[in-house]
PDB file of C-alpha atoms in Angstrom:
ATOM      1  CA  UNK A   1     149.067 114.645  46.106  1.00  0.00           C
ATOM      2  CA  UNK A   2     152.018 113.130  48.232  1.00  0.00           C
ATOM      3  CA  UNK A   3     151.606 115.957  50.790  1.00  0.00           C
ATOM      4  CA  UNK A   4     147.959 115.133  51.123  1.00  0.00           C
ATOM      5  CA  UNK A   5     148.611 111.425  51.554  1.00  0.00           C
ATOM      6  CA  UNK A   6     151.269 112.133  54.277  1.00  0.00           C
ATOM      7  CA  UNK A   7     148.605 114.132  56.333  1.00  0.00           C
ATOM      8  CA  UNK A   8     146.046 111.361  56.139  1.00  0.00           C
ATOM      9  CA  UNK A   9     145.614 109.017  59.429  1.00  0.00           C
ATOM     10  CA  UNK A  10     147.379 105.577  58.935  1.00  0.00           C
ATOM     11  CA  UNK A  11     144.088 103.747  58.685  1.00  0.00           C
ATOM     12  CA  UNK A  12     143.123 106.088  55.665  1.00  0.00           C
ATOM     13  CA  UNK A  13     146.409 105.543  54.378  1.00  0.00           C
ATOM     14  CA  UNK A  14     145.976 101.815  54.696  1.00  0.00           C
ATOM     15  CA  UNK A  15     142.629 101.835  53.004  1.00  0.00           C
ATOM     16  CA  UNK A  16     143.826 103.968  49.961  1.00  0.00           C
ATOM     17  CA  UNK A  17     146.962 101.540  49.549  1.00  0.00           C
ATOM     18  CA  UNK A  18     144.365  98.717  49.523  1.00  0.00           C
ATOM     19  CA  UNK A  19     142.357 100.488  47.087  1.00  0.00           C
ATOM     20  CA  UNK A  20     145.492 100.837  44.838  1.00  0.00           C
ATOM     21  CA  UNK A  21     146.418  97.306  44.945  1.00  0.00           C
ATOM     22  CA  UNK A  22     142.825  96.378  44.258  1.00  0.00           C
ATOM     23  CA  UNK A  23     142.912  99.102  41.366  1.00  0.00           C
ATOM     24  CA  UNK A  24     145.843  97.132  39.846  1.00  0.00           C
ATOM     25  CA  UNK A  25     143.934  93.785  39.923  1.00  0.00           C
ATOM     26  CA  UNK A  26     141.041  95.424  38.190  1.00  0.00           C
ATOM     27  CA  UNK A  27     143.600  96.687  35.776  1.00  0.00           C
ATOM     28  CA  UNK A  28     144.933  93.203  35.163  1.00  0.00           C
ATOM     29  CA  UNK A  29     141.322  92.080  34.756  1.00  0.00           C
ATOM     30  CA  UNK A  30     140.558  94.769  32.286  1.00  0.00           C
ATOM     31  CA  UNK A  31     143.030  93.191  29.710  1.00  0.00           C
ATOM     32  CA  UNK A  32     140.057  90.774  28.870  1.00  0.00           C
ATOM     33  CA  UNK A  33     138.494  93.946  26.808  1.00  0.00           C
ATOM     34  CA  UNK A  34     141.748  93.698  24.592  1.00  0.00           C
ATOM     35  CA  UNK A  35     142.146  90.102  23.912  1.00  0.00           C
ATOM     36  CA  UNK A  36     140.154  86.799  24.572  1.00  0.00           C
ATOM     37  CA  UNK A  37     143.570  84.758  25.091  1.00  0.00           C
ATOM     38  CA  UNK A  38     146.892  85.398  26.674  1.00  0.00           C
ATOM     39  CA  UNK A  39     149.941  83.327  25.946  1.00  0.00           C
ATOM     40  CA  UNK A  40     150.119  80.641  28.571  1.00  0.00           C
ATOM     41  CA  UNK A  41     154.129  80.835  28.919  1.00  0.00           C
ATOM     42  CA  UNK A  42     153.448  84.748  29.562  1.00  0.00           C
ATOM     43  CA  UNK A  43     150.875  83.934  32.281  1.00  0.00           C
ATOM     44  CA  UNK A  44     153.079  81.320  33.837  1.00  0.00           C
ATOM     45  CA  UNK A  45     156.035  84.078  33.918  1.00  0.00           C
ATOM     46  CA  UNK A  46     153.840  86.547  35.514  1.00  0.00           C
ATOM     47  CA  UNK A  47     152.440  84.207  38.061  1.00  0.00           C
ATOM     48  CA  UNK A  48     156.089  83.421  38.891  1.00  0.00           C
ATOM     49  CA  UNK A  49     156.832  87.142  38.977  1.00  0.00           C
ATOM     50  CA  UNK A  50     154.017  87.324  41.608  1.00  0.00           C
ATOM     51  CA  UNK A  51     155.280  84.613  43.637  1.00  0.00           C
ATOM     52  CA  UNK A  52     158.821  86.209  43.737  1.00  0.00           C
ATOM     53  CA  UNK A  53     157.339  89.689  44.774  1.00  0.00           C
ATOM     54  CA  UNK A  54     155.287  87.935  47.614  1.00  0.00           C
ATOM     55  CA  UNK A  55     158.433  85.863  48.902  1.00  0.00           C
ATOM     56  CA  UNK A  56     160.758  89.062  48.838  1.00  0.00           C
ATOM     57  CA  UNK A  57     157.827  91.125  50.687  1.00  0.00           C
ATOM     58  CA  UNK A  58     157.345  88.505  53.235  1.00  0.00           C
ATOM     59  CA  UNK A  59     161.112  88.786  54.253  1.00  0.00           C
ATOM     60  CA  UNK A  60     161.930  92.481  53.549  1.00  0.00           C
ATOM     61  CA  UNK A  61     158.741  94.174  54.410  1.00  0.00           C
ATOM     62  CA  UNK A  62     157.438  91.828  57.281  1.00  0.00           C
ATOM     63  CA  UNK A  63     159.457  89.153  58.844  1.00  0.00           C
ATOM     64  CA  UNK A  64     162.641  91.416  59.176  1.00  0.00           C
ATOM     65  CA  UNK A  65     160.883  94.207  60.778  1.00  0.00           C
ATOM     66  CA  UNK A  66     159.117  91.737  63.079  1.00  0.00           C
ATOM     67  CA  UNK A  67     162.632  90.393  64.261  1.00  0.00           C
ATOM     68  CA  UNK A  68     163.877  94.100  64.618  1.00  0.00           C
ATOM     69  CA  UNK A  69     160.873  95.027  66.696  1.00  0.00           C
ATOM     70  CA  UNK A  70     161.429  92.289  69.170  1.00  0.00           C
ATOM     71  CA  UNK A  71     165.195  93.038  69.858  1.00  0.00           C
ATOM     72  CA  UNK A  72     165.530  93.979  73.539  1.00  0.00           C
ATOM     73  CA  UNK A  73     162.354  92.584  74.616  1.00  0.00           C
ATOM     74  CA  UNK A  74     161.874  89.767  77.421  1.00  0.00           C
ATOM     75  CA  UNK A  75     161.308  87.120  74.786  1.00  0.00           C
ATOM     76  CA  UNK A  76     164.184  85.899  72.074  1.00  0.00           C
ATOM     77  CA  UNK A  77     163.796  88.329  69.376  1.00  0.00           C
ATOM     78  CA  UNK A  78     163.092  85.476  66.727  1.00  0.00           C
ATOM     79  CA  UNK A  79     160.194  83.989  68.781  1.00  0.00           C
ATOM     80  CA  UNK A  80     157.291  86.598  67.987  1.00  0.00           C
ATOM     81  CA  UNK A  81     158.260  86.155  64.257  1.00  0.00           C
ATOM     82  CA  UNK A  82     158.467  82.307  64.443  1.00  0.00           C
ATOM     83  CA  UNK A  83     155.054  82.186  66.400  1.00  0.00           C
ATOM     84  CA  UNK A  84     153.189  84.698  64.010  1.00  0.00           C
ATOM     85  CA  UNK A  85     154.599  83.013  60.853  1.00  0.00           C
ATOM     86  CA  UNK A  86     153.583  79.623  61.704  1.00  0.00           C
ATOM     87  CA  UNK A  87     150.032  80.845  62.884  1.00  0.00           C
ATOM     88  CA  UNK A  88     149.659  82.674  59.468  1.00  0.00           C
ATOM     89  CA  UNK A  89     150.497  79.533  57.548  1.00  0.00           C
ATOM     90  CA  UNK A  90     148.283  77.368  59.882  1.00  0.00           C
ATOM     91  CA  UNK A  91     145.321  79.976  59.388  1.00  0.00           C
ATOM     92  CA  UNK A  92     145.592  79.937  55.607  1.00  0.00           C
ATOM     93  CA  UNK A  93     146.018  76.149  55.715  1.00  0.00           C
ATOM     94  CA  UNK A  94     142.786  75.919  57.404  1.00  0.00           C
ATOM     95  CA  UNK A  95     140.960  78.356  54.941  1.00  0.00           C
ATOM     96  CA  UNK A  96     142.405  76.255  52.232  1.00  0.00           C
ATOM     97  CA  UNK A  97     140.620  73.197  53.510  1.00  0.00           C
ATOM     98  CA  UNK A  98     137.438  74.853  54.236  1.00  0.00           C
ATOM     99  CA  UNK A  99     136.776  77.434  51.520  1.00  0.00           C
ATOM    100  CA  UNK A 100     135.646  75.633  48.205  1.00  0.00           C
ATOM    101  CA  UNK A 101     138.182  76.863  45.282  1.00  0.00           C
ATOM    102  CA  UNK A 102     139.836  75.610  42.142  1.00  0.00           C
ATOM    103  CA  UNK A 103     143.269  76.822  41.172  1.00  0.00           C
ATOM    104  CA  UNK A 104     143.846  78.197  37.677  1.00  0.00           C
ATOM    105  CA  UNK A 105     144.511  75.241  35.213  1.00  0.00           C
ATOM    106  CA  UNK A 106     143.381  72.580  37.433  1.00  0.00           C
ATOM    107  CA  UNK A 107     140.578  70.162  36.371  1.00  0.00           C
ATOM    108  CA  UNK A 108     137.242  70.357  38.283  1.00  0.00           C
ATOM    109  CA  UNK A 109     137.909  66.961  40.276  1.00  0.00           C
ATOM    110  CA  UNK A 110     140.917  68.794  41.769  1.00  0.00           C
ATOM    111  CA  UNK A 111     138.908  71.264  43.374  1.00  0.00           C
ATOM    112  CA  UNK A 112     139.779  71.970  47.244  1.00  0.00           C
ATOM    113  CA  UNK A 113     138.124  72.866  50.417  1.00  0.00           C
ATOM    114  CA  UNK A 114     134.648  71.479  51.569  1.00  0.00           C
ATOM    115  CA  UNK A 115     132.734  69.698  48.567  1.00  0.00           C
ATOM    116  CA  UNK A 116     130.320  72.010  46.775  1.00  0.00           C
ATOM    117  CA  UNK A 117     128.105  72.043  43.706  1.00  0.00           C
ATOM    118  CA  UNK A 118     129.244  75.777  42.979  1.00  0.00           C
ATOM    119  CA  UNK A 119     130.090  76.679  39.592  1.00  0.00           C
ATOM    120  CA  UNK A 120     133.606  76.300  38.232  1.00  0.00           C
ATOM    121  CA  UNK A 121     134.080  80.249  37.871  1.00  0.00           C
ATOM    122  CA  UNK A 122     133.025  80.699  41.430  1.00  0.00           C
ATOM    123  CA  UNK A 123     135.672  78.246  42.509  1.00  0.00           C
ATOM    124  CA  UNK A 124     138.237  80.000  40.600  1.00  0.00           C
ATOM    125  CA  UNK A 125     137.356  83.549  41.807  1.00  0.00           C
ATOM    126  CA  UNK A 126     137.584  82.164  45.412  1.00  0.00           C
ATOM    127  CA  UNK A 127     141.207  80.808  44.895  1.00  0.00           C
ATOM    128  CA  UNK A 128     142.276  84.300  43.927  1.00  0.00           C
ATOM    129  CA  UNK A 129     140.384  86.037  46.557  1.00  0.00           C
ATOM    130  CA  UNK A 130     142.260  83.787  49.089  1.00  0.00           C
ATOM    131  CA  UNK A 131     145.428  84.997  47.622  1.00  0.00           C
ATOM    132  CA  UNK A 132     144.585  88.554  48.224  1.00  0.00           C
ATOM    133  CA  UNK A 133     143.597  88.120  51.955  1.00  0.00           C
ATOM    134  CA  UNK A 134     147.223  87.909  53.212  1.00  0.00           C
ATOM    135  CA  UNK A 135     148.414  90.819  50.670  1.00  0.00           C
ATOM    136  CA  UNK A 136     145.698  93.048  52.072  1.00  0.00           C
ATOM    137  CA  UNK A 137     146.764  92.467  55.692  1.00  0.00           C
ATOM    138  CA  UNK A 138     150.063  92.855  55.052  1.00  0.00           C
ATOM    139  CA  UNK A 139     149.650  96.445  53.510  1.00  0.00           C
ATOM    140  CA  UNK A 140     147.258  97.288  56.590  1.00  0.00           C
ATOM    141  CA  UNK A 141     149.736  96.057  59.149  1.00  0.00           C
ATOM    142  CA  UNK A 142     152.639  97.911  57.492  1.00  0.00           C
ATOM    143  CA  UNK A 143     150.589 101.184  57.751  1.00  0.00           C
ATOM    144  CA  UNK A 144     149.287 100.479  61.201  1.00  0.00           C
ATOM    145  CA  UNK A 145     152.847 100.085  62.461  1.00  0.00           C
ATOM    146  CA  UNK A 146     153.094 103.922  61.635  1.00  0.00           C
ATOM    147  CA  UNK A 147     150.594 104.839  63.822  1.00  0.00           C
ATOM    148  CA  UNK A 148     151.964 102.562  66.579  1.00  0.00           C
ATOM    149  CA  UNK A 149     155.180 104.710  66.548  1.00  0.00           C
ATOM    150  CA  UNK A 150     157.633 102.085  65.610  1.00  0.00           C
ATOM    151  CA  UNK A 151     160.663 103.789  63.824  1.00  0.00           C
ATOM    152  CA  UNK A 152     161.590 100.735  61.995  1.00  0.00           C
ATOM    153  CA  UNK A 153     158.642 100.989  59.894  1.00  0.00           C
ATOM    154  CA  UNK A 154     158.787 103.907  57.671  1.00  0.00           C
ATOM    155  CA  UNK A 155     155.923 105.433  55.484  1.00  0.00           C
ATOM    156  CA  UNK A 156     158.004 104.907  52.161  1.00  0.00           C
ATOM    157  CA  UNK A 157     158.668 101.241  53.453  1.00  0.00           C
ATOM    158  CA  UNK A 158     154.847 100.819  53.558  1.00  0.00           C
ATOM    159  CA  UNK A 159     154.348 102.367  50.213  1.00  0.00           C
ATOM    160  CA  UNK A 160     156.867 100.233  48.677  1.00  0.00           C
ATOM    161  CA  UNK A 161     155.111  97.245  49.990  1.00  0.00           C
ATOM    162  CA  UNK A 162     151.728  98.595  48.563  1.00  0.00           C
ATOM    163  CA  UNK A 163     153.602  99.145  45.320  1.00  0.00           C
ATOM    164  CA  UNK A 164     155.011  95.689  45.052  1.00  0.00           C
ATOM    165  CA  UNK A 165     151.646  94.021  46.161  1.00  0.00           C
ATOM    166  CA  UNK A 166     149.877  96.144  43.523  1.00  0.00           C
ATOM    167  CA  UNK A 167     152.324  95.137  40.658  1.00  0.00           C
ATOM    168  CA  UNK A 168     151.845  91.324  41.376  1.00  0.00           C
ATOM    169  CA  UNK A 169     148.213  91.869  41.488  1.00  0.00           C
ATOM    170  CA  UNK A 170     148.031  92.914  37.788  1.00  0.00           C
ATOM    171  CA  UNK A 171     148.888  89.303  36.444  1.00  0.00           C
ATOM    172  CA  UNK A 172     146.406  87.803  38.958  1.00  0.00           C
ATOM    173  CA  UNK A 173     143.527  89.875  37.573  1.00  0.00           C
ATOM    174  CA  UNK A 174     144.525  88.565  34.151  1.00  0.00           C
ATOM    175  CA  UNK A 175     144.761  84.941  35.504  1.00  0.00           C
ATOM    176  CA  UNK A 176     141.153  85.216  36.779  1.00  0.00           C
ATOM    177  CA  UNK A 177     139.426  87.107  33.763  1.00  0.00           C
ATOM    178  CA  UNK A 178     140.873  85.301  30.938  1.00  0.00           C
ATOM    179  CA  UNK A 179     139.795  81.667  32.093  1.00  0.00           C
ATOM    180  CA  UNK A 180     136.337  83.043  32.625  1.00  0.00           C
ATOM    181  CA  UNK A 181     136.130  84.550  29.081  1.00  0.00           C
ATOM    182  CA  UNK A 182     137.348  81.306  27.602  1.00  0.00           C
ATOM    183  CA  UNK A 183     134.569  79.527  29.562  1.00  0.00           C
ATOM    184  CA  UNK A 184     132.040  81.786  27.887  1.00  0.00           C
ATOM    185  CA  UNK A 185     131.558  84.559  29.982  1.00  0.00           C
ATOM    186  CA  UNK A 186     131.091  88.089  28.299  1.00  0.00           C
ATOM    187  CA  UNK A 187     134.096  90.396  28.371  1.00  0.00           C
ATOM    188  CA  UNK A 188     132.072  92.562  31.104  1.00  0.00           C
ATOM    189  CA  UNK A 189     131.329  89.631  33.123  1.00  0.00           C
ATOM    190  CA  UNK A 190     134.781  88.432  33.220  1.00  0.00           C
ATOM    191  CA  UNK A 191     136.225  91.543  34.030  1.00  0.00           C
ATOM    192  CA  UNK A 192     133.584  92.212  36.948  1.00  0.00           C
ATOM    193  CA  UNK A 193     134.415  89.107  38.734  1.00  0.00           C
ATOM    194  CA  UNK A 194     138.100  89.278  38.080  1.00  0.00           C
ATOM    195  CA  UNK A 195     138.189  92.915  39.784  1.00  0.00           C
ATOM    196  CA  UNK A 196     135.982  91.569  42.422  1.00  0.00           C
ATOM    197  CA  UNK A 197     138.538  88.895  43.463  1.00  0.00           C
ATOM    198  CA  UNK A 198     140.675  91.683  44.675  1.00  0.00           C
ATOM    199  CA  UNK A 199     138.120  93.661  46.533  1.00  0.00           C
ATOM    200  CA  UNK A 200     138.922  92.004  49.768  1.00  0.00           C
ATOM    201  CA  UNK A 201     142.475  93.854  49.920  1.00  0.00           C
ATOM    202  CA  UNK A 202     141.049  97.129  50.907  1.00  0.00           C
ATOM    203  CA  UNK A 203     138.814  95.546  53.574  1.00  0.00           C
ATOM    204  CA  UNK A 204     141.795  93.454  55.047  1.00  0.00           C
ATOM    205  CA  UNK A 205     144.096  96.324  54.795  1.00  0.00           C
ATOM    206  CA  UNK A 206     141.814  98.396  57.104  1.00  0.00           C
ATOM    207  CA  UNK A 207     141.415  95.409  59.283  1.00  0.00           C
ATOM    208  CA  UNK A 208     145.100  94.999  59.692  1.00  0.00           C
ATOM    209  CA  UNK A 209     145.882  98.515  60.439  1.00  0.00           C
ATOM    210  CA  UNK A 210     143.193  99.047  62.974  1.00  0.00           C
ATOM    211  CA  UNK A 211     144.415  95.993  64.877  1.00  0.00           C
ATOM    212  CA  UNK A 212     147.807  96.756  65.505  1.00  0.00           C
ATOM    213  CA  UNK A 213     146.825 100.321  66.209  1.00  0.00           C
ATOM    214  CA  UNK A 214     144.369  99.201  68.925  1.00  0.00           C
ATOM    215  CA  UNK A 215     146.715  96.545  70.412  1.00  0.00           C
ATOM    216  CA  UNK A 216     150.335  97.645  69.699  1.00  0.00           C
ATOM    217  CA  UNK A 217     152.019  94.681  71.272  1.00  0.00           C
ATOM    218  CA  UNK A 218     150.801  92.257  68.621  1.00  0.00           C
ATOM    219  CA  UNK A 219     152.541  94.292  65.856  1.00  0.00           C
ATOM    220  CA  UNK A 220     155.492  91.820  65.549  1.00  0.00           C
ATOM    221  CA  UNK A 221     153.116  88.619  65.582  1.00  0.00           C
ATOM    222  CA  UNK A 222     150.952  90.416  63.020  1.00  0.00           C
ATOM    223  CA  UNK A 223     153.702  91.365  60.538  1.00  0.00           C
ATOM    224  CA  UNK A 224     155.281  87.750  60.860  1.00  0.00           C
ATOM    225  CA  UNK A 225     151.318  86.265  60.664  1.00  0.00           C
ATOM    226  CA  UNK A 226     151.007  88.232  57.180  1.00  0.00           C
ATOM    227  CA  UNK A 227     154.432  86.928  56.018  1.00  0.00           C
ATOM    228  CA  UNK A 228     153.362  83.130  56.869  1.00  0.00           C
ATOM    229  CA  UNK A 229     150.159  83.319  55.213  1.00  0.00           C
ATOM    230  CA  UNK A 230     151.640  84.819  52.022  1.00  0.00           C
ATOM    231  CA  UNK A 231     154.287  82.250  51.773  1.00  0.00           C
ATOM    232  CA  UNK A 232     151.630  79.326  52.229  1.00  0.00           C
ATOM    233  CA  UNK A 233     149.956  80.971  49.362  1.00  0.00           C
ATOM    234  CA  UNK A 234     153.115  81.208  47.422  1.00  0.00           C
ATOM    235  CA  UNK A 235     153.991  77.504  48.095  1.00  0.00           C
ATOM    236  CA  UNK A 236     150.432  75.931  48.072  1.00  0.00           C
ATOM    237  CA  UNK A 237     149.019  77.817  44.856  1.00  0.00           C
ATOM    238  CA  UNK A 238     151.004  80.366  42.969  1.00  0.00           C
ATOM    239  CA  UNK A 239     154.182  78.170  42.391  1.00  0.00           C
ATOM    240  CA  UNK A 240     152.223  74.917  41.331  1.00  0.00           C
ATOM    241  CA  UNK A 241     150.048  77.075  39.037  1.00  0.00           C
ATOM    242  CA  UNK A 242     153.315  78.628  37.240  1.00  0.00           C
ATOM    243  CA  UNK A 243     154.879  75.259  36.888  1.00  0.00           C
ATOM    244  CA  UNK A 244     152.126  73.152  35.450  1.00  0.00           C
ATOM    245  CA  UNK A 245     151.993  73.845  31.963  1.00  0.00           C
ATOM    246  CA  UNK A 246     155.682  72.958  30.933  1.00  0.00           C
ATOM    247  CA  UNK A 247     156.938  76.505  31.395  1.00  0.00           C
ATOM    248  CA  UNK A 248     158.834  75.706  34.521  1.00  0.00           C
ATOM    249  CA  UNK A 249     162.314  77.457  33.885  1.00  0.00           C
ATOM    250  CA  UNK A 250     160.646  80.608  32.530  1.00  0.00           C
ATOM    251  CA  UNK A 251     158.277  80.832  35.630  1.00  0.00           C
ATOM    252  CA  UNK A 252     161.187  80.292  37.911  1.00  0.00           C
ATOM    253  CA  UNK A 253     163.071  83.341  36.119  1.00  0.00           C
ATOM    254  CA  UNK A 254     159.941  85.185  36.572  1.00  0.00           C
ATOM    255  CA  UNK A 255     159.966  84.424  40.245  1.00  0.00           C
ATOM    256  CA  UNK A 256     163.680  85.633  40.512  1.00  0.00           C
ATOM    257  CA  UNK A 257     162.756  88.785  38.683  1.00  0.00           C
ATOM    258  CA  UNK A 258     159.908  89.562  41.266  1.00  0.00           C
ATOM    259  CA  UNK A 259     161.823  88.835  44.162  1.00  0.00           C
ATOM    260  CA  UNK A 260     164.508  91.481  42.993  1.00  0.00           C
ATOM    261  CA  UNK A 261     162.160  93.984  42.028  1.00  0.00           C
ATOM    262  CA  UNK A 262     160.401  93.706  45.494  1.00  0.00           C
ATOM    263  CA  UNK A 263     163.798  93.703  47.194  1.00  0.00           C
ATOM    264  CA  UNK A 264     164.858  96.831  45.330  1.00  0.00           C
ATOM    265  CA  UNK A 265     161.429  98.603  46.119  1.00  0.00           C
ATOM    266  CA  UNK A 266     161.816  97.745  49.637  1.00  0.00           C
ATOM    267  CA  UNK A 267     165.470  98.576  50.256  1.00  0.00           C
ATOM    268  CA  UNK A 268     165.482 101.522  48.025  1.00  0.00           C
ATOM    269  CA  UNK A 269     162.317 103.325  49.223  1.00  0.00           C
ATOM    270  CA  UNK A 270     162.365 101.883  52.688  1.00  0.00           C
TER     271      UNK A 270
END
């Protein structure tokens, strides 16, 4: 299986990696068939874990390679990473202002984005979907870097990133399917919409890989862009969601554990 994967072109690898991360979102959403309710403290710890993974991936898998790739160029090595990082945050910030969505555990009146009459369940799904866009881009850019011929990005590092993103997608799948079930959706419909929120990841992964293959010079900017987008999501959404229900300490330790797990994956495999 590994040899088969090695022989694929890098856009196809990015697609399969995106399908893997989506699959773990679906697996998390599938827990709705086993139980109607998940302990809130456990869910907050898992959301914290997801945030820790995203923070670690932003540095170890994206920002650090972006800086290394810029070394020896005409610009200061930190500048492309800084520009890409800020642009990623600005882009997600604009999307956050425009796309109607509602964070998990928040009342209806705290919905964000353009005012709409859409159902609460739709707004919840869109909030998680927005999480997944930068994650898919990050995976795609990592695999696209391989095709661009940059030695700093190894296949094992790209795979490690996909594994880390996939692991933290599991609780995100739970975080969308369980609230939908509590609001009266059937188990099947709750699962369907839960997994649907992650379907954007393989699409974003292919787009990210194709972009850096077509335009190799943008790679440092693209890596940092994905990092900035993920950090925006963590600070704007994941951390507040995990800290809202009186489980701040547990969620914080979950975030620390997630950071360490992603660091080990990236350093150990990369």
